[in-house]
């Protein structure tokens, strides 16, 4: 029965992987090794983040181009609208379309400071992209509510706006409390949001870094997670094993709850993500020998 369950799962679950443009030649090596290792899992797409600093778009684009050329996978750039004019965004979108990019992760981006109201939100970017071409569009969703949202309900209405503007799926901020995601998915369905709410999974191997990250994002770190990593500050090998086991447990529950698409924040590392995918039945195709 166990094998049967695994066989049922294999081929049903689809995954996507997120990377960021590397800052040094050493990080560049790690990135391409990771892409190489993960590409055999035939992800639905791989995405590359986009930062607000100038020059970042070029770095995003060059990684996207490299992924397309080296792996043939669907390479998906993230695009933010916080630091660009509408005309600039239209030019970027046309350029992507002309270069065969059909899928974009459309985001607002973080405000440099909270003093001014943004000219555009992600929903406006979705409309702008759709006005340029019929892109496949993913947007961000926040099971634990975006830090700037007036309320959870306002944030949900904003997500609905992004979907109504033409987005095809939402990818969530990472989370550790599976029930928070499941409740959020229910609330989306009740609000008439009928696209896939793809859970964003962050395999944790550096708990201290996670604490810094989470503080900026409103993501709650449950006490049990802190306990799991306690005493392992100087033991990176054990931290990896613990991090993998936490994420494996999460995806197991999520897949039992009917989740079929998972997005992994790889942090440009392959090891944990590869192993977690393996337990989901996502594996390299093996040639059949008669
Ligand atoms: P929006 O959907 O526009 O929402 C932003 C906030 O404004 C929310 O609180 C919303 O409720 C509120 N809001 C929306 N419309 C209005 C309105 N009309 N009036 C008042 N309030 C409103 N950042 C990067 O810089 N680069 C990346 O590559 C990147 N990738 C990401 C990928 C994923 C999957 C996720 C989840 C996040 C990513 N981010 C990235 C972070 C993201 O840019 C920030 O979280 C940002 O603060 C919000 O972006 P958004 O697209 O969710 O914005």
Tab-separated table of C-alpha atoms and ligand atoms in Angstrom:
chain	number	residue	atom	x	y	z
A	1	UNK	CA	0.000	0.000	0.000
A	2	UNK	CA	2.905	2.302	0.776
A	3	UNK	CA	4.406	1.808	-2.692
A	4	UNK	CA	1.028	2.349	-4.257
A	5	UNK	CA	0.653	5.685	-2.457
A	6	UNK	CA	4.066	6.758	-3.672
A	7	UNK	CA	3.267	5.679	-7.226
A	8	UNK	CA	0.035	7.660	-7.052
A	9	UNK	CA	1.951	10.707	-5.872
A	10	UNK	CA	4.717	10.428	-8.497
A	11	UNK	CA	3.803	12.468	-11.536
A	12	UNK	CA	0.975	14.245	-9.749
A	13	UNK	CA	3.010	16.739	-7.765
A	14	UNK	CA	4.672	19.606	-9.590
A	15	UNK	CA	7.397	21.813	-8.211
A	16	UNK	CA	9.028	25.138	-9.024
A	17	UNK	CA	12.323	26.517	-7.763
A	18	UNK	CA	13.327	30.062	-6.916
A	19	UNK	CA	16.869	31.408	-7.231
A	20	UNK	CA	18.482	34.817	-6.792
A	21	UNK	CA	21.169	36.461	-8.950
A	22	UNK	CA	24.569	35.668	-7.443
A	23	UNK	CA	26.773	38.483	-6.148
A	24	UNK	CA	30.217	36.884	-6.419
A	25	UNK	CA	31.953	34.400	-8.772
A	26	UNK	CA	31.876	31.822	-5.973
A	27	UNK	CA	28.111	32.255	-5.519
A	28	UNK	CA	27.738	32.034	-9.269
A	29	UNK	CA	29.367	28.590	-9.216
A	30	UNK	CA	27.078	27.418	-6.448
A	31	UNK	CA	24.042	28.695	-8.357
A	32	UNK	CA	24.843	26.828	-11.568
A	33	UNK	CA	25.715	23.640	-9.695
A	34	UNK	CA	22.357	23.879	-7.917
A	35	UNK	CA	20.439	24.540	-11.121
A	36	UNK	CA	22.203	21.605	-12.736
A	37	UNK	CA	21.298	19.286	-9.866
A	38	UNK	CA	17.679	20.414	-9.630
A	39	UNK	CA	16.932	20.624	-13.356
A	40	UNK	CA	16.727	16.812	-13.660
A	41	UNK	CA	13.578	17.003	-11.512
A	42	UNK	CA	11.866	18.734	-14.438
A	43	UNK	CA	10.314	21.603	-12.454
A	44	UNK	CA	7.232	23.283	-13.875
A	45	UNK	CA	9.309	26.480	-13.919
A	46	UNK	CA	12.275	28.092	-12.218
A	47	UNK	CA	12.134	31.721	-11.169
A	48	UNK	CA	14.782	34.352	-10.513
A	49	UNK	CA	14.274	37.232	-8.084
A	50	UNK	CA	14.696	40.893	-8.891
A	51	UNK	CA	16.119	43.499	-6.543
A	52	UNK	CA	15.494	47.187	-6.384
A	53	UNK	CA	19.128	48.163	-7.028
A	54	UNK	CA	20.113	49.403	-10.433
A	55	UNK	CA	21.757	46.767	-12.569
A	56	UNK	CA	19.723	44.078	-10.877
A	57	UNK	CA	17.396	43.619	-13.805
A	58	UNK	CA	20.369	42.827	-16.021
A	59	UNK	CA	21.590	40.280	-13.500
A	60	UNK	CA	18.121	38.720	-13.287
A	61	UNK	CA	17.887	38.629	-17.047
A	62	UNK	CA	21.319	37.101	-17.545
A	63	UNK	CA	20.495	34.263	-15.112
A	64	UNK	CA	17.145	33.769	-16.887
A	65	UNK	CA	18.900	33.609	-20.252
A	66	UNK	CA	21.487	31.161	-18.889
A	67	UNK	CA	18.787	28.876	-17.474
A	68	UNK	CA	16.907	28.845	-20.794
A	69	UNK	CA	20.027	28.106	-22.803
A	70	UNK	CA	21.625	25.576	-20.456
A	71	UNK	CA	18.571	23.655	-19.299
A	72	UNK	CA	15.672	24.425	-21.632
A	73	UNK	CA	13.476	24.867	-18.530
A	74	UNK	CA	10.782	27.539	-18.340
A	75	UNK	CA	12.653	30.462	-16.816
A	76	UNK	CA	10.523	33.030	-15.024
A	77	UNK	CA	11.795	36.484	-14.054
A	78	UNK	CA	10.388	38.299	-11.029
A	79	UNK	CA	9.561	41.909	-11.781
A	80	UNK	CA	8.815	44.699	-9.305
A	81	UNK	CA	7.100	47.992	-10.097
A	82	UNK	CA	8.170	50.107	-7.131
A	83	UNK	CA	11.193	51.706	-8.761
A	84	UNK	CA	10.204	52.072	-12.417
A	85	UNK	CA	7.870	54.158	-14.544
A	86	UNK	CA	5.004	52.608	-16.482
A	87	UNK	CA	6.885	53.196	-19.734
A	88	UNK	CA	9.990	51.477	-18.405
A	89	UNK	CA	7.909	48.529	-17.232
A	90	UNK	CA	6.219	48.247	-20.633
A	91	UNK	CA	9.614	48.226	-22.349
A	92	UNK	CA	10.882	45.519	-19.988
A	93	UNK	CA	7.738	43.449	-20.587
A	94	UNK	CA	7.964	43.774	-24.393
A	95	UNK	CA	11.622	42.862	-24.248
A	96	UNK	CA	10.867	39.750	-22.201
A	97	UNK	CA	8.052	38.727	-24.549
A	98	UNK	CA	10.306	39.208	-27.598
A	99	UNK	CA	12.907	37.004	-25.920
A	100	UNK	CA	10.442	34.172	-25.447
A	101	UNK	CA	9.629	34.831	-21.791
A	102	UNK	CA	5.949	34.058	-21.280
A	103	UNK	CA	5.665	33.840	-17.484
A	104	UNK	CA	6.471	36.590	-14.974
A	105	UNK	CA	6.210	36.812	-11.170
A	106	UNK	CA	4.641	40.278	-10.746
A	107	UNK	CA	5.400	42.096	-7.506
A	108	UNK	CA	5.273	45.524	-6.024
A	109	UNK	CA	8.635	45.269	-4.285
A	110	UNK	CA	9.585	46.647	-0.891
A	111	UNK	CA	9.369	50.363	-0.230
A	112	UNK	CA	12.779	51.963	0.333
A	113	UNK	CA	11.160	53.725	3.286
A	114	UNK	CA	7.590	53.860	4.470
A	115	UNK	CA	7.276	57.597	4.100
A	116	UNK	CA	5.691	57.757	0.679
A	117	UNK	CA	2.681	56.019	-0.773
A	118	UNK	CA	3.625	53.856	-3.763
A	119	UNK	CA	2.468	54.963	-7.229
A	120	UNK	CA	1.750	51.387	-8.207
A	121	UNK	CA	0.763	48.185	-6.480
A	122	UNK	CA	1.249	44.664	-7.804
A	123	UNK	CA	-2.349	44.588	-9.116
A	124	UNK	CA	-1.489	47.572	-11.354
A	125	UNK	CA	1.593	45.726	-12.628
A	126	UNK	CA	-0.526	42.677	-13.492
A	127	UNK	CA	-2.873	44.906	-15.560
A	128	UNK	CA	0.087	46.601	-17.238
A	129	UNK	CA	1.688	43.258	-18.164
A	130	UNK	CA	-1.611	41.946	-19.524
A	131	UNK	CA	-1.951	45.113	-21.618
A	132	UNK	CA	1.430	44.330	-23.244
A	133	UNK	CA	0.915	40.611	-23.928
A	134	UNK	CA	-0.887	37.548	-22.651
A	135	UNK	CA	1.706	36.599	-20.033
A	136	UNK	CA	1.242	33.747	-17.571
A	137	UNK	CA	1.461	35.643	-14.260
A	138	UNK	CA	2.187	34.599	-10.695
A	139	UNK	CA	1.677	36.957	-7.762
A	140	UNK	CA	2.585	36.926	-4.076
A	141	UNK	CA	0.223	35.934	-1.252
A	142	UNK	CA	0.660	36.179	2.498
A	143	UNK	CA	-0.941	33.499	4.715
A	144	UNK	CA	0.166	35.507	7.768
A	145	UNK	CA	-0.800	38.876	6.203
A	146	UNK	CA	1.545	41.369	4.526
A	147	UNK	CA	3.144	43.682	7.131
A	148	UNK	CA	1.709	46.857	5.531
A	149	UNK	CA	-1.848	45.578	5.091
A	150	UNK	CA	-4.597	47.459	6.946
A	151	UNK	CA	-6.155	44.134	7.886
A	152	UNK	CA	-6.184	40.464	6.890
A	153	UNK	CA	-9.405	41.125	4.972
A	154	UNK	CA	-7.871	44.080	3.078
A	155	UNK	CA	-4.906	41.900	2.148
A	156	UNK	CA	-7.245	39.174	0.869
A	157	UNK	CA	-9.172	41.723	-1.195
A	158	UNK	CA	-5.840	42.863	-2.646
A	159	UNK	CA	-5.018	39.281	-3.657
A	160	UNK	CA	-8.435	38.981	-5.321
A	161	UNK	CA	-7.684	42.216	-7.189
A	162	UNK	CA	-4.441	40.749	-8.515
A	163	UNK	CA	-6.231	37.596	-9.687
A	164	UNK	CA	-9.093	39.588	-11.229
A	165	UNK	CA	-6.482	41.670	-13.078
A	166	UNK	CA	-5.324	38.459	-14.770
A	167	UNK	CA	-2.870	36.625	-12.502
A	168	UNK	CA	-2.905	32.856	-12.932
A	169	UNK	CA	-1.655	31.686	-9.549
A	170	UNK	CA	-0.440	32.960	-6.202
A	171	UNK	CA	2.777	31.860	-4.522
A	172	UNK	CA	2.839	32.271	-0.771
A	173	UNK	CA	5.380	33.832	1.502
A	174	UNK	CA	7.110	31.028	3.420
A	175	UNK	CA	5.457	29.778	6.608
A	176	UNK	CA	6.026	27.043	9.176
A	177	UNK	CA	2.577	26.535	10.604
A	178	UNK	CA	0.780	24.362	8.055
A	179	UNK	CA	-2.632	25.107	9.546
A	180	UNK	CA	-2.093	28.830	8.872
A	181	UNK	CA	-1.654	28.027	5.176
A	182	UNK	CA	-4.685	25.720	5.125
A	183	UNK	CA	-6.906	28.325	6.783
A	184	UNK	CA	-5.654	30.948	4.345
A	185	UNK	CA	-6.413	28.653	1.390
A	186	UNK	CA	-9.954	28.214	2.719
A	187	UNK	CA	-10.370	31.985	3.113
A	188	UNK	CA	-9.158	32.499	-0.473
A	189	UNK	CA	-11.702	29.982	-1.751
A	190	UNK	CA	-14.475	31.638	0.277
A	191	UNK	CA	-13.501	35.020	-1.208
A	192	UNK	CA	-13.909	33.619	-4.723
A	193	UNK	CA	-10.179	33.330	-5.457
A	194	UNK	CA	-10.198	30.284	-7.678
A	195	UNK	CA	-6.527	29.968	-8.665
A	196	UNK	CA	-3.937	27.710	-7.113
A	197	UNK	CA	-2.423	29.069	-3.885
A	198	UNK	CA	1.019	27.504	-4.228
A	199	UNK	CA	2.774	27.113	-0.865
A	200	UNK	CA	6.251	28.664	-0.768
A	201	UNK	CA	8.529	26.267	1.104
A	202	UNK	CA	11.727	27.524	2.691
A	203	UNK	CA	14.042	24.668	3.649
A	204	UNK	CA	15.888	26.062	6.662
A	205	UNK	CA	19.516	25.299	7.312
A	206	UNK	CA	20.520	28.590	8.909
A	207	UNK	CA	18.143	29.326	11.760
A	208	UNK	CA	19.796	32.617	12.747
A	209	UNK	CA	19.419	33.956	9.205
A	210	UNK	CA	15.789	32.815	9.245
A	211	UNK	CA	15.108	34.806	12.413
A	212	UNK	CA	16.381	37.967	10.697
A	213	UNK	CA	14.328	37.256	7.557
A	214	UNK	CA	11.161	36.427	9.421
A	215	UNK	CA	11.345	39.607	11.486
A	216	UNK	CA	11.056	41.674	8.309
A	217	UNK	CA	8.182	39.684	6.870
A	218	UNK	CA	5.598	39.028	9.594
A	219	UNK	CA	6.269	35.292	9.405
A	220	UNK	CA	5.801	33.616	12.764
A	221	UNK	CA	8.486	31.213	13.891
A	222	UNK	CA	6.798	28.650	16.114
A	223	UNK	CA	8.479	27.745	19.395
A	224	UNK	CA	8.885	24.115	18.324
A	225	UNK	CA	11.031	25.236	15.369
A	226	UNK	CA	13.365	27.181	17.655
A	227	UNK	CA	13.623	24.103	19.888
A	228	UNK	CA	14.572	21.931	16.924
A	229	UNK	CA	17.575	24.134	16.114
A	230	UNK	CA	18.595	24.872	19.695
A	231	UNK	CA	22.264	24.121	20.379
A	232	UNK	CA	23.119	23.622	16.692
A	233	UNK	CA	24.657	27.038	15.964
A	234	UNK	CA	28.068	25.448	15.373
A	235	UNK	CA	26.791	22.290	13.716
A	236	UNK	CA	25.762	23.034	10.126
A	237	UNK	CA	25.493	19.346	9.155
A	238	UNK	CA	22.897	18.583	11.816
A	239	UNK	CA	21.051	21.831	11.006
A	240	UNK	CA	20.655	20.672	7.401
A	241	UNK	CA	19.230	17.321	8.470
A	242	UNK	CA	16.844	18.989	10.895
A	243	UNK	CA	15.792	21.576	8.294
A	244	UNK	CA	15.147	18.893	5.701
A	245	UNK	CA	13.104	16.804	8.115
A	246	UNK	CA	10.955	19.828	9.106
A	247	UNK	CA	10.196	20.647	5.470
A	248	UNK	CA	9.547	16.986	4.593
A	249	UNK	CA	6.956	16.782	7.344
A	250	UNK	CA	5.322	20.001	6.099
A	251	UNK	CA	5.086	18.906	2.467
A	252	UNK	CA	3.795	15.495	3.522
A	253	UNK	CA	0.879	17.081	5.362
A	254	UNK	CA	0.271	19.602	2.585
A	255	UNK	CA	0.181	16.931	-0.089
A	256	UNK	CA	-2.268	14.911	2.000
A	257	UNK	CA	-4.371	18.080	2.084
A	258	UNK	CA	-4.461	18.064	-1.704
A	259	UNK	CA	-1.630	20.475	-2.537
A	260	UNK	CA	-0.219	19.547	-5.948
A	261	UNK	CA	2.171	22.420	-6.634
A	262	UNK	CA	5.042	23.467	-4.395
A	263	UNK	CA	7.383	26.429	-4.818
A	264	UNK	CA	10.806	26.132	-3.149
A	265	UNK	CA	12.876	29.074	-1.946
A	266	UNK	CA	16.146	27.291	-2.690
A	267	UNK	CA	18.466	30.146	-1.581
A	268	UNK	CA	20.543	28.852	-4.521
A	269	UNK	CA	21.242	25.542	-2.765
A	270	UNK	CA	20.118	22.203	-4.153
A	271	UNK	CA	20.724	19.668	-1.422
A	272	UNK	CA	17.699	20.082	0.856
A	273	UNK	CA	15.256	20.918	-1.912
A	274	UNK	CA	16.347	17.856	-3.899
A	275	UNK	CA	15.810	15.535	-0.943
A	276	UNK	CA	12.432	17.060	-0.064
A	277	UNK	CA	11.270	16.692	-3.675
A	278	UNK	CA	12.404	13.075	-3.596
A	279	UNK	CA	10.088	12.359	-0.681
A	280	UNK	CA	7.242	13.963	-2.654
A	281	UNK	CA	7.859	11.486	-5.462
A	282	UNK	CA	9.443	14.146	-7.677
A	283	UNK	CA	12.424	12.322	-9.152
A	284	UNK	CA	14.495	12.211	-12.328
A	285	UNK	CA	12.886	10.201	-15.103
A	286	UNK	CA	14.431	6.723	-15.217
A	287	UNK	CA	14.724	5.087	-18.614
A	288	UNK	CA	12.496	2.001	-18.722
A	289	UNK	CA	14.331	-1.223	-19.457
A	290	UNK	CA	12.033	-3.893	-20.897
B	1	LIG	P1	1.049	44.215	-3.291
B	1	LIG	O1	0.214	43.056	-3.678
B	1	LIG	O2	0.952	45.447	-4.096
B	1	LIG	O3	0.720	44.535	-1.764
B	1	LIG	C1	1.587	45.331	-0.962
B	1	LIG	C2	0.853	45.863	0.255
B	1	LIG	O4	0.012	46.944	-0.120
B	1	LIG	C3	-0.064	44.854	0.948
B	1	LIG	O5	-0.026	45.133	2.335
B	1	LIG	C4	-1.431	45.158	0.359
B	1	LIG	O6	-2.471	44.721	1.204
B	1	LIG	C5	-1.348	46.682	0.233
B	1	LIG	N1	-2.124	47.266	-0.857
B	1	LIG	C6	-2.316	46.786	-2.103
B	1	LIG	N2	-3.047	47.663	-2.834
B	1	LIG	C7	-3.304	48.723	-2.032
B	1	LIG	C8	-3.974	49.970	-2.211
B	1	LIG	N3	-4.549	50.281	-3.368
B	1	LIG	N4	-4.026	50.827	-1.156
B	1	LIG	C9	-3.417	50.539	0.027
B	1	LIG	N5	-2.773	49.380	0.240
B	1	LIG	C10	-2.709	48.478	-0.765
B	1	LIG	N6	10.597	41.426	-3.616
B	1	LIG	C11	11.546	41.865	-4.475
B	1	LIG	O7	12.014	43.012	-4.354
B	1	LIG	N7	12.006	41.094	-5.504
B	1	LIG	C12	11.534	39.831	-5.719
B	1	LIG	O8	11.963	39.149	-6.649
B	1	LIG	C13	10.525	39.321	-4.828
B	1	LIG	N8	9.966	38.090	-5.006
B	1	LIG	C14	8.963	37.665	-4.186
B	1	LIG	C15	8.361	36.412	-4.421
B	1	LIG	C16	7.327	35.962	-3.611
B	1	LIG	C17	6.682	34.634	-3.918
B	1	LIG	C18	6.899	36.733	-2.499
B	1	LIG	C19	5.824	36.226	-1.585
B	1	LIG	C20	7.468	37.977	-2.259
B	1	LIG	C21	8.502	38.463	-3.097
B	1	LIG	N9	9.081	39.731	-2.904
B	1	LIG	C22	10.067	40.170	-3.771
B	1	LIG	C23	8.675	40.588	-1.774
B	1	LIG	C24	7.586	41.607	-2.153
B	1	LIG	O9	8.069	42.501	-3.132
B	1	LIG	C25	7.188	42.371	-0.883
B	1	LIG	O10	6.540	41.517	0.016
B	1	LIG	C26	6.397	43.648	-1.097
B	1	LIG	O11	6.400	44.390	0.114
B	1	LIG	C27	4.950	43.460	-1.508
B	1	LIG	O12	4.850	42.992	-2.779
B	1	LIG	P2	3.411	42.477	-3.357
B	1	LIG	O13	3.644	42.141	-4.776
B	1	LIG	O14	2.854	41.455	-2.482
B	1	LIG	O15	2.598	43.844	-3.225
